[in-house]
């Protein structure tokens, strides 16, 4: 049986139509018992989510793929320890799933088609159910095809039983990149509205990519991965700045922002003009408060920051001018109560700013997530490459998913992954089902815990350590959707 057959037949267990606990009889007795106990405490929070095509209005109207007719989908907000139950009805013309990005759920709830469940077919319903822990800022999104770039994502917040941070108000900020086309990014790519094809034509290069399996842009055949679309707009909570309601500030307030980036192919360097930001959480995990001028946030990453409202005015949340397609873009407006007129207090979008770096962050030890203490049992070196000459293929150790090598480990092992980026694009690598420590080679005091790490281009490196404490088959991939679909993925496996 070859690999492709295996991943579609080897799943077993999970049926596409299932409700409540029936599904869990396919997991294991311990989990069923645990869930029954939790159900008795009647702390189940049920959400009904319909995946459907709807017209959205980001400031311009087009048809997107949505949860409950919105992009981003509804905010799921529960207390730590509650049971999240999501009844997902698929009204899309295609199969779908939901992945709970960042939460270490039981493997069968992880929402990866062909790896942890059968895709949910059009017309079918599927029930996801898992315990909301630990507290933090997370995302949920489709893990099928290009659906993430069509609008299928939303914020998921697990509040702690007891909040240790003190703040006066809080805003959720969901960043998204849009190609204003019916069907979103992939449809734009299919129509030839791509970054690379434009770059390539600009450089006068040929239209045939190296694999020779098809042509780029609008000529691509169905099995050739799509190139990144050329995005037309960047939104926060589904609106471009001009059509959005300002985030209100009151002088003297401490404001918490939960900034989340489910964009398909955009890394932002965000600055709130006139203010600095203090990072309190990275990917939901608490870090020693660290303040900076601008926040670099990759696809799949989340940062919680505090701002002190001490500079009245009308301020932009914008991206630094850095030569990238989204650079120098005004994303949202922060407006102090009592400020009149519509002129902004900020002007230039460039300057010298301190930007967060992983090695500046220090994790806060957490007894629920013990650190990686002691010798590493298992190491993997992963070379990230691809995208040469406008190719849509992206590789791990020279291979394209599903031909990439599995990361086979045993339960309880301390695992290290070392990344080397031989390509010219950054890769935000995301591991399902685990938090990992971001290892700084020079110093290792209390490493921050994350689930997504940007590996910078041009020979950039990164090292992560984690404990294998959540058995299953866990997807591990670049969170640039076009790199994922172009092959930059593999699976961590243990029983
Ligand atoms: Cu946010 Cu595998 O994904
Ligand atoms: Cu990538």
PDB file of C-alpha atoms in Angstrom, residues 39-258:
ATOM      1  CA  UNK A  39     -20.439  16.207  31.130  1.00  0.00           C
ATOM      2  CA  UNK A  40     -21.894  15.583  34.569  1.00  0.00           C
ATOM      3  CA  UNK A  41     -20.515  18.871  35.698  1.00  0.00           C
ATOM      4  CA  UNK A  42     -22.632  20.299  32.876  1.00  0.00           C
ATOM      5  CA  UNK A  43     -19.868  22.583  31.775  1.00  0.00           C
ATOM      6  CA  UNK A  44     -20.309  21.905  28.088  1.00  0.00           C
ATOM      7  CA  UNK A  45     -20.322  25.004  25.912  1.00  0.00           C
ATOM      8  CA  UNK A  46     -21.981  24.217  22.618  1.00  0.00           C
ATOM      9  CA  UNK A  47     -21.482  26.250  19.456  1.00  0.00           C
ATOM     10  CA  UNK A  48     -23.325  25.678  16.203  1.00  0.00           C
ATOM     11  CA  UNK A  49     -21.208  26.538  13.219  1.00  0.00           C
ATOM     12  CA  UNK A  50     -22.387  26.410   9.622  1.00  0.00           C
ATOM     13  CA  UNK A  51     -19.718  26.444   6.973  1.00  0.00           C
ATOM     14  CA  UNK A  52     -21.257  28.139   3.954  1.00  0.00           C
ATOM     15  CA  UNK A  53     -20.540  30.441   1.048  1.00  0.00           C
ATOM     16  CA  UNK A  54     -21.797  33.969   1.789  1.00  0.00           C
ATOM     17  CA  UNK A  55     -21.263  37.433   0.502  1.00  0.00           C
ATOM     18  CA  UNK A  56     -19.050  39.389   2.861  1.00  0.00           C
ATOM     19  CA  UNK A  57     -18.273  43.081   2.923  1.00  0.00           C
ATOM     20  CA  UNK A  58     -14.746  44.004   3.903  1.00  0.00           C
ATOM     21  CA  UNK A  59     -15.332  47.452   2.365  1.00  0.00           C
ATOM     22  CA  UNK A  60     -15.874  45.730  -0.946  1.00  0.00           C
ATOM     23  CA  UNK A  61     -18.309  42.856  -1.460  1.00  0.00           C
ATOM     24  CA  UNK A  62     -17.515  39.397  -2.747  1.00  0.00           C
ATOM     25  CA  UNK A  63     -18.315  35.774  -1.999  1.00  0.00           C
ATOM     26  CA  UNK A  64     -16.195  34.131   0.656  1.00  0.00           C
ATOM     27  CA  UNK A  65     -16.284  30.757   2.410  1.00  0.00           C
ATOM     28  CA  UNK A  66     -17.527  31.532   5.888  1.00  0.00           C
ATOM     29  CA  UNK A  67     -18.486  30.241   9.320  1.00  0.00           C
ATOM     30  CA  UNK A  68     -22.001  31.505  10.119  1.00  0.00           C
ATOM     31  CA  UNK A  69     -21.792  33.917   7.164  1.00  0.00           C
ATOM     32  CA  UNK A  70     -18.832  35.791   8.637  1.00  0.00           C
ATOM     33  CA  UNK A  71     -15.091  35.958   8.107  1.00  0.00           C
ATOM     34  CA  UNK A  72     -13.596  35.736  10.665  1.00  0.00           C
ATOM     35  CA  UNK A  73     -16.111  33.283  12.098  1.00  0.00           C
ATOM     36  CA  UNK A  74     -17.737  33.762  15.515  1.00  0.00           C
ATOM     37  CA  UNK A  75     -15.463  34.164  18.500  1.00  0.00           C
ATOM     38  CA  UNK A  76     -15.460  31.047  20.635  1.00  0.00           C
ATOM     39  CA  UNK A  77     -14.780  32.111  24.207  1.00  0.00           C
ATOM     40  CA  UNK A  78     -14.896  29.711  27.133  1.00  0.00           C
ATOM     41  CA  UNK A  79     -13.356  29.236  30.570  1.00  0.00           C
ATOM     42  CA  UNK A  80     -10.443  26.937  31.136  1.00  0.00           C
ATOM     43  CA  UNK A  81     -11.666  23.438  31.937  1.00  0.00           C
ATOM     44  CA  UNK A  82     -15.005  23.781  30.146  1.00  0.00           C
ATOM     45  CA  UNK A  83     -15.849  21.406  27.327  1.00  0.00           C
ATOM     46  CA  UNK A  84     -16.037  22.975  23.899  1.00  0.00           C
ATOM     47  CA  UNK A  85     -18.554  21.257  21.669  1.00  0.00           C
ATOM     48  CA  UNK A  86     -18.823  22.512  18.120  1.00  0.00           C
ATOM     49  CA  UNK A  87     -21.558  21.144  15.907  1.00  0.00           C
ATOM     50  CA  UNK A  88     -20.210  21.818  12.442  1.00  0.00           C
ATOM     51  CA  UNK A  89     -22.647  21.628   9.544  1.00  0.00           C
ATOM     52  CA  UNK A  90     -21.002  21.562   6.148  1.00  0.00           C
ATOM     53  CA  UNK A  91     -23.069  23.588   3.674  1.00  0.00           C
ATOM     54  CA  UNK A  92     -20.092  24.111   1.383  1.00  0.00           C
ATOM     55  CA  UNK A  93     -19.791  22.547  -2.056  1.00  0.00           C
ATOM     56  CA  UNK A  94     -16.638  20.779  -0.835  1.00  0.00           C
ATOM     57  CA  UNK A  95     -15.507  18.620   2.098  1.00  0.00           C
ATOM     58  CA  UNK A  96     -14.178  20.403   5.149  1.00  0.00           C
ATOM     59  CA  UNK A  97     -12.788  20.033   8.714  1.00  0.00           C
ATOM     60  CA  UNK A  98     -11.913  22.346  11.588  1.00  0.00           C
ATOM     61  CA  UNK A  99      -8.491  22.378  13.204  1.00  0.00           C
ATOM     62  CA  UNK A 100      -8.126  23.892  16.692  1.00  0.00           C
ATOM     63  CA  UNK A 101      -4.887  25.705  16.162  1.00  0.00           C
ATOM     64  CA  UNK A 102      -2.612  25.717  19.211  1.00  0.00           C
ATOM     65  CA  UNK A 103      -4.765  23.698  21.623  1.00  0.00           C
ATOM     66  CA  UNK A 104      -3.350  20.266  22.407  1.00  0.00           C
ATOM     67  CA  UNK A 105      -6.606  18.394  21.747  1.00  0.00           C
ATOM     68  CA  UNK A 106      -6.917  14.577  21.615  1.00  0.00           C
ATOM     69  CA  UNK A 107      -5.621  13.470  18.227  1.00  0.00           C
ATOM     70  CA  UNK A 108      -9.031  12.423  16.855  1.00  0.00           C
ATOM     71  CA  UNK A 109     -10.312  16.001  17.368  1.00  0.00           C
ATOM     72  CA  UNK A 110      -7.405  17.665  15.538  1.00  0.00           C
ATOM     73  CA  UNK A 111      -9.261  18.159  12.262  1.00  0.00           C
ATOM     74  CA  UNK A 112      -6.652  17.149   9.708  1.00  0.00           C
ATOM     75  CA  UNK A 113      -8.285  15.369   6.759  1.00  0.00           C
ATOM     76  CA  UNK A 114      -6.690  12.071   5.881  1.00  0.00           C
ATOM     77  CA  UNK A 115      -4.608  12.067   9.053  1.00  0.00           C
ATOM     78  CA  UNK A 116      -6.964  12.398  12.016  1.00  0.00           C
ATOM     79  CA  UNK A 117     -10.402  12.210  10.389  1.00  0.00           C
ATOM     80  CA  UNK A 118     -12.275  11.675   7.171  1.00  0.00           C
ATOM     81  CA  UNK A 119     -13.124  14.993   5.592  1.00  0.00           C
ATOM     82  CA  UNK A 120     -16.707  16.050   6.390  1.00  0.00           C
ATOM     83  CA  UNK A 121     -18.671  15.856   3.139  1.00  0.00           C
ATOM     84  CA  UNK A 122     -21.087  18.473   1.849  1.00  0.00           C
ATOM     85  CA  UNK A 123     -24.387  18.197   3.713  1.00  0.00           C
ATOM     86  CA  UNK A 124     -22.843  16.296   6.627  1.00  0.00           C
ATOM     87  CA  UNK A 125     -22.500  17.304  10.267  1.00  0.00           C
ATOM     88  CA  UNK A 126     -19.591  16.559  12.555  1.00  0.00           C
ATOM     89  CA  UNK A 127     -19.257  17.191  16.269  1.00  0.00           C
ATOM     90  CA  UNK A 128     -15.964  18.286  17.745  1.00  0.00           C
ATOM     91  CA  UNK A 129     -15.645  18.030  21.487  1.00  0.00           C
ATOM     92  CA  UNK A 130     -12.641  18.591  23.718  1.00  0.00           C
ATOM     93  CA  UNK A 131     -11.588  20.172  26.964  1.00  0.00           C
ATOM     94  CA  UNK A 132     -10.574  23.828  26.775  1.00  0.00           C
ATOM     95  CA  UNK A 133      -7.109  23.908  28.295  1.00  0.00           C
ATOM     96  CA  UNK A 134      -4.755  25.552  28.890  1.00  0.00           C
ATOM     97  CA  UNK A 135      -6.011  29.152  28.920  1.00  0.00           C
ATOM     98  CA  UNK A 136      -4.798  31.234  25.988  1.00  0.00           C
ATOM     99  CA  UNK A 137      -5.489  32.856  22.620  1.00  0.00           C
ATOM    100  CA  UNK A 138      -5.997  30.359  19.822  1.00  0.00           C
ATOM    101  CA  UNK A 139      -7.470  30.054  16.358  1.00  0.00           C
ATOM    102  CA  UNK A 140      -9.709  27.616  14.604  1.00  0.00           C
ATOM    103  CA  UNK A 141      -9.636  27.086  10.857  1.00  0.00           C
ATOM    104  CA  UNK A 142     -10.386  24.689   8.056  1.00  0.00           C
ATOM    105  CA  UNK A 143      -7.567  22.305   7.221  1.00  0.00           C
ATOM    106  CA  UNK A 144      -8.864  21.317   3.802  1.00  0.00           C
ATOM    107  CA  UNK A 145      -7.293  22.587   0.590  1.00  0.00           C
ATOM    108  CA  UNK A 146      -7.186  26.341   0.220  1.00  0.00           C
ATOM    109  CA  UNK A 147     -10.234  26.989   2.435  1.00  0.00           C
ATOM    110  CA  UNK A 148      -8.208  28.983   4.961  1.00  0.00           C
ATOM    111  CA  UNK A 149      -7.614  31.570   2.261  1.00  0.00           C
ATOM    112  CA  UNK A 150     -11.294  31.636   1.357  1.00  0.00           C
ATOM    113  CA  UNK A 151     -12.355  32.830   4.820  1.00  0.00           C
ATOM    114  CA  UNK A 152     -12.679  29.737   7.029  1.00  0.00           C
ATOM    115  CA  UNK A 153     -11.041  30.802  10.277  1.00  0.00           C
ATOM    116  CA  UNK A 154     -11.975  32.383  13.595  1.00  0.00           C
ATOM    117  CA  UNK A 155     -10.657  33.284  17.057  1.00  0.00           C
ATOM    118  CA  UNK A 156     -10.837  30.910  20.020  1.00  0.00           C
ATOM    119  CA  UNK A 157     -10.190  32.253  23.498  1.00  0.00           C
ATOM    120  CA  UNK A 158      -9.838  30.194  26.637  1.00  0.00           C
ATOM    121  CA  UNK A 159     -10.024  32.430  29.686  1.00  0.00           C
ATOM    122  CA  UNK A 160      -8.123  31.389  32.797  1.00  0.00           C
ATOM    123  CA  UNK A 161     -10.052  30.419  35.925  1.00  0.00           C
ATOM    124  CA  UNK A 162      -8.384  33.319  37.622  1.00  0.00           C
ATOM    125  CA  UNK A 163      -7.023  36.200  35.518  1.00  0.00           C
ATOM    126  CA  UNK A 164      -3.619  37.324  36.732  1.00  0.00           C
ATOM    127  CA  UNK A 165      -3.220  40.245  34.359  1.00  0.00           C
ATOM    128  CA  UNK A 166      -4.956  43.453  35.220  1.00  0.00           C
ATOM    129  CA  UNK A 167      -6.406  45.520  32.393  1.00  0.00           C
ATOM    130  CA  UNK A 168      -9.413  47.735  31.779  1.00  0.00           C
ATOM    131  CA  UNK A 169     -10.581  46.491  28.406  1.00  0.00           C
ATOM    132  CA  UNK A 170      -9.656  43.947  25.809  1.00  0.00           C
ATOM    133  CA  UNK A 171      -9.920  43.649  22.034  1.00  0.00           C
ATOM    134  CA  UNK A 172      -9.486  40.642  19.776  1.00  0.00           C
ATOM    135  CA  UNK A 173      -7.613  41.509  16.594  1.00  0.00           C
ATOM    136  CA  UNK A 174      -7.788  38.995  13.757  1.00  0.00           C
ATOM    137  CA  UNK A 175      -5.549  39.824  10.802  1.00  0.00           C
ATOM    138  CA  UNK A 176      -6.360  38.641   7.300  1.00  0.00           C
ATOM    139  CA  UNK A 177      -5.053  38.990   3.765  1.00  0.00           C
ATOM    140  CA  UNK A 178      -7.650  39.097   0.980  1.00  0.00           C
ATOM    141  CA  UNK A 179      -7.706  38.748  -2.733  1.00  0.00           C
ATOM    142  CA  UNK A 180     -10.970  40.456  -3.590  1.00  0.00           C
ATOM    143  CA  UNK A 181     -12.331  37.690  -5.813  1.00  0.00           C
ATOM    144  CA  UNK A 182     -15.383  35.473  -5.407  1.00  0.00           C
ATOM    145  CA  UNK A 183     -13.885  32.483  -3.620  1.00  0.00           C
ATOM    146  CA  UNK A 184     -10.920  34.450  -2.268  1.00  0.00           C
ATOM    147  CA  UNK A 185      -7.192  33.757  -2.637  1.00  0.00           C
ATOM    148  CA  UNK A 186      -7.177  30.469  -4.538  1.00  0.00           C
ATOM    149  CA  UNK A 187      -9.616  31.786  -7.132  1.00  0.00           C
ATOM    150  CA  UNK A 188      -7.400  34.813  -7.613  1.00  0.00           C
ATOM    151  CA  UNK A 189      -4.416  32.512  -8.108  1.00  0.00           C
ATOM    152  CA  UNK A 190      -6.326  30.376 -10.596  1.00  0.00           C
ATOM    153  CA  UNK A 191      -7.133  33.552 -12.490  1.00  0.00           C
ATOM    154  CA  UNK A 192      -3.434  34.398 -12.693  1.00  0.00           C
ATOM    155  CA  UNK A 193      -3.578  37.144 -10.056  1.00  0.00           C
ATOM    156  CA  UNK A 194      -0.395  35.900  -8.351  1.00  0.00           C
ATOM    157  CA  UNK A 195       2.651  37.528  -6.854  1.00  0.00           C
ATOM    158  CA  UNK A 196       5.191  35.247  -8.373  1.00  0.00           C
ATOM    159  CA  UNK A 197       3.853  35.337 -11.883  1.00  0.00           C
ATOM    160  CA  UNK A 198       3.950  39.111 -11.728  1.00  0.00           C
ATOM    161  CA  UNK A 199       7.476  39.065 -10.336  1.00  0.00           C
ATOM    162  CA  UNK A 200       8.488  36.581 -12.935  1.00  0.00           C
ATOM    163  CA  UNK A 201       7.046  38.507 -15.798  1.00  0.00           C
ATOM    164  CA  UNK A 202       8.693  41.574 -14.378  1.00  0.00           C
ATOM    165  CA  UNK A 203      11.986  39.757 -14.533  1.00  0.00           C
ATOM    166  CA  UNK A 204      11.209  38.481 -18.006  1.00  0.00           C
ATOM    167  CA  UNK A 205      11.389  34.822 -17.074  1.00  0.00           C
ATOM    168  CA  UNK A 206       9.633  31.952 -18.807  1.00  0.00           C
ATOM    169  CA  UNK A 207       6.189  30.746 -17.906  1.00  0.00           C
ATOM    170  CA  UNK A 208       7.056  27.083 -17.377  1.00  0.00           C
ATOM    171  CA  UNK A 209       8.053  26.123 -13.857  1.00  0.00           C
ATOM    172  CA  UNK A 210      10.782  23.626 -13.209  1.00  0.00           C
ATOM    173  CA  UNK A 211       8.645  20.606 -12.437  1.00  0.00           C
ATOM    174  CA  UNK A 212       7.175  20.786 -15.908  1.00  0.00           C
ATOM    175  CA  UNK A 213       3.927  19.322 -14.549  1.00  0.00           C
ATOM    176  CA  UNK A 214       1.923  22.330 -15.592  1.00  0.00           C
ATOM    177  CA  UNK A 215       2.198  26.007 -16.055  1.00  0.00           C
ATOM    178  CA  UNK A 216       2.082  28.753 -13.543  1.00  0.00           C
ATOM    179  CA  UNK A 217      -0.701  31.214 -12.981  1.00  0.00           C
ATOM    180  CA  UNK A 218      -3.981  30.806 -14.716  1.00  0.00           C
ATOM    181  CA  UNK A 219      -2.770  27.887 -16.764  1.00  0.00           C
ATOM    182  CA  UNK A 220      -2.127  25.642 -13.795  1.00  0.00           C
ATOM    183  CA  UNK A 221      -3.636  22.206 -13.993  1.00  0.00           C
ATOM    184  CA  UNK A 222      -5.565  20.820 -11.044  1.00  0.00           C
ATOM    185  CA  UNK A 223      -2.773  18.867  -9.373  1.00  0.00           C
ATOM    186  CA  UNK A 224      -0.208  21.628  -9.565  1.00  0.00           C
ATOM    187  CA  UNK A 225      -0.112  23.680  -6.360  1.00  0.00           C
ATOM    188  CA  UNK A 226      -1.273  27.255  -6.722  1.00  0.00           C
ATOM    189  CA  UNK A 227       1.066  30.186  -6.402  1.00  0.00           C
ATOM    190  CA  UNK A 228       0.462  32.809  -3.748  1.00  0.00           C
ATOM    191  CA  UNK A 229      -2.183  35.291  -4.831  1.00  0.00           C
ATOM    192  CA  UNK A 230      -1.403  38.943  -5.056  1.00  0.00           C
ATOM    193  CA  UNK A 231      -3.445  40.242  -2.124  1.00  0.00           C
ATOM    194  CA  UNK A 232      -5.580  43.339  -2.634  1.00  0.00           C
ATOM    195  CA  UNK A 233      -6.526  44.101   0.948  1.00  0.00           C
ATOM    196  CA  UNK A 234      -5.593  43.472   4.553  1.00  0.00           C
ATOM    197  CA  UNK A 235      -8.336  43.448   7.161  1.00  0.00           C
ATOM    198  CA  UNK A 236      -8.743  43.404  10.911  1.00  0.00           C
ATOM    199  CA  UNK A 237     -11.855  41.578  12.116  1.00  0.00           C
ATOM    200  CA  UNK A 238     -13.132  41.487   8.552  1.00  0.00           C
ATOM    201  CA  UNK A 239     -12.933  45.159   7.578  1.00  0.00           C
ATOM    202  CA  UNK A 240     -10.356  47.298   5.837  1.00  0.00           C
ATOM    203  CA  UNK A 241      -9.473  50.345   7.921  1.00  0.00           C
ATOM    204  CA  UNK A 242     -11.574  52.801   5.946  1.00  0.00           C
ATOM    205  CA  UNK A 243     -14.788  50.854   6.607  1.00  0.00           C
ATOM    206  CA  UNK A 244     -14.016  49.793  10.152  1.00  0.00           C
ATOM    207  CA  UNK A 245     -15.125  51.137  13.506  1.00  0.00           C
ATOM    208  CA  UNK A 246     -12.172  52.527  15.472  1.00  0.00           C
ATOM    209  CA  UNK A 247     -10.980  50.720  18.572  1.00  0.00           C
ATOM    210  CA  UNK A 248     -11.809  53.121  21.375  1.00  0.00           C
ATOM    211  CA  UNK A 249      -9.317  54.051  24.072  1.00  0.00           C
ATOM    212  CA  UNK A 250      -9.790  56.015  27.251  1.00  0.00           C
ATOM    213  CA  UNK A 251      -6.844  57.918  28.616  1.00  0.00           C
ATOM    214  CA  UNK A 252      -5.288  56.051  31.513  1.00  0.00           C
ATOM    215  CA  UNK A 253      -6.632  52.622  30.508  1.00  0.00           C
ATOM    216  CA  UNK A 254      -4.551  49.507  30.202  1.00  0.00           C
ATOM    217  CA  UNK A 255      -5.771  47.655  27.159  1.00  0.00           C
ATOM    218  CA  UNK A 256      -5.177  44.043  26.257  1.00  0.00           C
ATOM    219  CA  UNK A 257      -4.989  43.166  22.580  1.00  0.00           C
ATOM    220  CA  UNK A 258      -5.220  39.540  21.522  1.00  0.00           C
TER     221      UNK A 258
END
